[in-house]
Amino acid sequence: MPFVFSTGLADWGDRRLSDMAEIMDLAGEGRRFLLLAGVAASRLTPILQMTPFLGGRVMGTTARGALVFSLAVFLVPWLSAHAPPGEMDAAALTPIIVKEALLGTLFGF
């Protein structure tokens, strides 16, 4: 008998990816959370990469990624309070993400 991983949810059967995204709320607040976490991570990643005591070989890539993710999750409520209301999409956030990455690069020096 093959091993079956149980999620505790009803039988997924032949549900589509869009159904799963709807269940996980990736179409609503979950999507907004991921976009705002991406904005926060775009500033934090260059800072942690270029800071001498956190970048290079001092801190591993996995540990650095975990630190960026945990700090980004911590910043999302603040970003959400200051973000414009309404629908957000990745195309509209691209210039903001580029700006944040450049600022992170400057702060990292």
PDB file of C-alpha atoms in Angstrom:
ATOM      1  CA  MET A   1       0.000   0.000   0.000  1.00  0.00           C
ATOM      2  CA  PRO A   2       1.541   3.362  -1.011  1.00  0.00           C
ATOM      3  CA  PHE A   3       2.097   6.114   1.510  1.00  0.00           C
ATOM      4  CA  VAL A   4      -0.660   8.751   1.378  1.00  0.00           C
ATOM      5  CA  PHE A   5      -0.107  12.200   2.815  1.00  0.00           C
ATOM      6  CA  SER A   6      -3.265  13.428   4.501  1.00  0.00           C
ATOM      7  CA  THR A   7      -3.864  17.162   4.785  1.00  0.00           C
ATOM      8  CA  GLY A   8      -6.963  16.757   6.893  1.00  0.00           C
ATOM      9  CA  LEU A   9      -9.059  18.261   4.124  1.00  0.00           C
ATOM     10  CA  ALA A  10     -11.681  16.531   2.069  1.00  0.00           C
ATOM     11  CA  ASP A  11     -10.509  14.393  -0.838  1.00  0.00           C
ATOM     12  CA  TRP A  12      -8.788  16.679  -3.366  1.00  0.00           C
ATOM     13  CA  GLY A  13      -9.547  14.294  -6.191  1.00  0.00           C
ATOM     14  CA  ASP A  14      -9.295  16.139  -9.494  1.00  0.00           C
ATOM     15  CA  ARG A  15      -9.546  19.705  -8.209  1.00  0.00           C
ATOM     16  CA  ARG A  16      -7.829  22.310 -10.298  1.00  0.00           C
ATOM     17  CA  LEU A  17      -5.036  24.611  -9.224  1.00  0.00           C
ATOM     18  CA  SER A  18      -7.429  27.573  -9.302  1.00  0.00           C
ATOM     19  CA  ASP A  19      -9.669  25.794  -6.801  1.00  0.00           C
ATOM     20  CA  MET A  20      -6.700  25.266  -4.496  1.00  0.00           C
ATOM     21  CA  ALA A  21      -5.654  28.912  -4.872  1.00  0.00           C
ATOM     22  CA  GLU A  22      -9.189  29.969  -3.978  1.00  0.00           C
ATOM     23  CA  ILE A  23      -9.189  27.741  -0.913  1.00  0.00           C
ATOM     24  CA  MET A  24      -5.818  29.141   0.207  1.00  0.00           C
ATOM     25  CA  ASP A  25      -7.130  32.675  -0.466  1.00  0.00           C
ATOM     26  CA  LEU A  26      -4.381  33.484  -2.971  1.00  0.00           C
ATOM     27  CA  ALA A  27      -6.916  35.512  -4.908  1.00  0.00           C
ATOM     28  CA  GLY A  28      -7.631  37.907  -2.018  1.00  0.00           C
ATOM     29  CA  GLU A  29      -5.713  38.846   1.098  1.00  0.00           C
ATOM     30  CA  GLY A  30      -3.224  36.009   0.662  1.00  0.00           C
ATOM     31  CA  ARG A  31      -2.166  37.408  -2.701  1.00  0.00           C
ATOM     32  CA  ARG A  32      -1.826  40.891  -1.216  1.00  0.00           C
ATOM     33  CA  PHE A  33       0.283  39.447   1.609  1.00  0.00           C
ATOM     34  CA  LEU A  34       2.631  37.709  -0.848  1.00  0.00           C
ATOM     35  CA  LEU A  35       3.033  40.855  -2.961  1.00  0.00           C
ATOM     36  CA  LEU A  36       3.803  43.026   0.065  1.00  0.00           C
ATOM     37  CA  ALA A  37       6.229  40.413   1.407  1.00  0.00           C
ATOM     38  CA  GLY A  38       7.966  40.531  -1.979  1.00  0.00           C
ATOM     39  CA  VAL A  39       8.287  44.316  -1.725  1.00  0.00           C
ATOM     40  CA  ALA A  40       9.784  44.018   1.758  1.00  0.00           C
ATOM     41  CA  ALA A  41      12.128  41.214   0.690  1.00  0.00           C
ATOM     42  CA  SER A  42      13.340  43.223  -2.310  1.00  0.00           C
ATOM     43  CA  ARG A  43      14.806  45.814   0.080  1.00  0.00           C
ATOM     44  CA  LEU A  44      16.022  43.398   2.739  1.00  0.00           C
ATOM     45  CA  THR A  45      17.831  40.968   0.431  1.00  0.00           C
ATOM     46  CA  PRO A  46      20.500  43.392  -0.859  1.00  0.00           C
ATOM     47  CA  ILE A  47      20.985  44.815   2.632  1.00  0.00           C
ATOM     48  CA  LEU A  48      21.698  41.391   4.097  1.00  0.00           C
ATOM     49  CA  GLN A  49      23.814  40.377   1.106  1.00  0.00           C
ATOM     50  CA  MET A  50      26.084  43.430   1.226  1.00  0.00           C
ATOM     51  CA  THR A  51      26.397  43.959   4.964  1.00  0.00           C
ATOM     52  CA  PRO A  52      29.861  42.651   5.888  1.00  0.00           C
ATOM     53  CA  PHE A  53      28.821  40.767   9.029  1.00  0.00           C
ATOM     54  CA  LEU A  54      25.837  39.077   7.338  1.00  0.00           C
ATOM     55  CA  GLY A  55      26.893  38.650   3.716  1.00  0.00           C
ATOM     56  CA  GLY A  56      29.350  36.475   1.882  1.00  0.00           C
ATOM     57  CA  ARG A  57      30.460  33.303   3.622  1.00  0.00           C
ATOM     58  CA  VAL A  58      29.671  34.447   7.158  1.00  0.00           C
ATOM     59  CA  MET A  59      25.998  33.500   6.946  1.00  0.00           C
ATOM     60  CA  GLY A  60      24.729  30.667   4.782  1.00  0.00           C
ATOM     61  CA  THR A  61      22.284  31.239   1.953  1.00  0.00           C
ATOM     62  CA  THR A  62      19.511  29.281   3.635  1.00  0.00           C
ATOM     63  CA  ALA A  63      19.921  31.155   6.914  1.00  0.00           C
ATOM     64  CA  ARG A  64      20.001  34.487   5.088  1.00  0.00           C
ATOM     65  CA  GLY A  65      16.848  33.589   3.174  1.00  0.00           C
ATOM     66  CA  ALA A  66      15.097  32.573   6.373  1.00  0.00           C
ATOM     67  CA  LEU A  67      16.096  35.851   7.999  1.00  0.00           C
ATOM     68  CA  VAL A  68      14.831  37.863   5.009  1.00  0.00           C
ATOM     69  CA  PHE A  69      11.548  35.949   5.026  1.00  0.00           C
ATOM     70  CA  SER A  70      10.995  36.357   8.757  1.00  0.00           C
ATOM     71  CA  LEU A  71      11.762  40.090   8.640  1.00  0.00           C
ATOM     72  CA  ALA A  72       9.533  40.525   5.576  1.00  0.00           C
ATOM     73  CA  VAL A  73       6.638  38.772   7.319  1.00  0.00           C
ATOM     74  CA  PHE A  74       7.190  41.052  10.312  1.00  0.00           C
ATOM     75  CA  LEU A  75       6.996  44.152   8.046  1.00  0.00           C
ATOM     76  CA  VAL A  76       3.890  43.150   6.052  1.00  0.00           C
ATOM     77  CA  PRO A  77       1.312  44.556   8.537  1.00  0.00           C
ATOM     78  CA  TRP A  78       3.058  47.932   8.467  1.00  0.00           C
ATOM     79  CA  LEU A  79       3.275  47.866   4.670  1.00  0.00           C
ATOM     80  CA  SER A  80      -0.360  46.850   4.405  1.00  0.00           C
ATOM     81  CA  ALA A  81      -1.434  49.816   6.525  1.00  0.00           C
ATOM     82  CA  HIS A  82       0.513  52.200   4.266  1.00  0.00           C
ATOM     83  CA  ALA A  83      -0.263  50.550   0.910  1.00  0.00           C
ATOM     84  CA  PRO A  84      -2.955  52.039  -1.297  1.00  0.00           C
ATOM     85  CA  PRO A  85      -6.332  50.343  -0.919  1.00  0.00           C
ATOM     86  CA  GLY A  86      -7.736  48.243  -3.699  1.00  0.00           C
ATOM     87  CA  GLU A  87      -6.407  45.589  -6.009  1.00  0.00           C
ATOM     88  CA  MET A  88      -2.655  45.178  -6.325  1.00  0.00           C
ATOM     89  CA  ASP A  89      -0.917  43.430  -9.188  1.00  0.00           C
ATOM     90  CA  ALA A  90       2.688  42.499  -9.808  1.00  0.00           C
ATOM     91  CA  ALA A  91       3.001  44.677 -12.917  1.00  0.00           C
ATOM     92  CA  ALA A  92       2.108  47.821 -10.960  1.00  0.00           C
ATOM     93  CA  LEU A  93       4.540  46.883  -8.187  1.00  0.00           C
ATOM     94  CA  THR A  94       7.515  46.245 -10.499  1.00  0.00           C
ATOM     95  CA  PRO A  95       8.821  49.858 -10.391  1.00  0.00           C
ATOM     96  CA  ILE A  96       8.383  49.885  -6.598  1.00  0.00           C
ATOM     97  CA  ILE A  97      10.274  46.604  -6.260  1.00  0.00           C
ATOM     98  CA  VAL A  98      13.130  47.946  -8.425  1.00  0.00           C
ATOM     99  CA  LYS A  99      13.247  51.120  -6.297  1.00  0.00           C
ATOM    100  CA  GLU A 100      13.298  49.077  -3.089  1.00  0.00           C
ATOM    101  CA  ALA A 101      16.124  46.895  -4.422  1.00  0.00           C
ATOM    102  CA  LEU A 102      18.170  49.978  -5.298  1.00  0.00           C
ATOM    103  CA  LEU A 103      17.553  51.484  -1.864  1.00  0.00           C
ATOM    104  CA  GLY A 104      18.539  48.184  -0.243  1.00  0.00           C
ATOM    105  CA  THR A 105      21.735  48.188  -2.269  1.00  0.00           C
ATOM    106  CA  LEU A 106      22.546  51.719  -1.101  1.00  0.00           C
ATOM    107  CA  PHE A 107      21.763  50.880   2.531  1.00  0.00           C
ATOM    108  CA  GLY A 108      23.931  47.768   2.331  1.00  0.00           C
ATOM    109  CA  PHE A 109      27.105  49.699   1.560  1.00  0.00           C
TER     110      PHE A 109
END
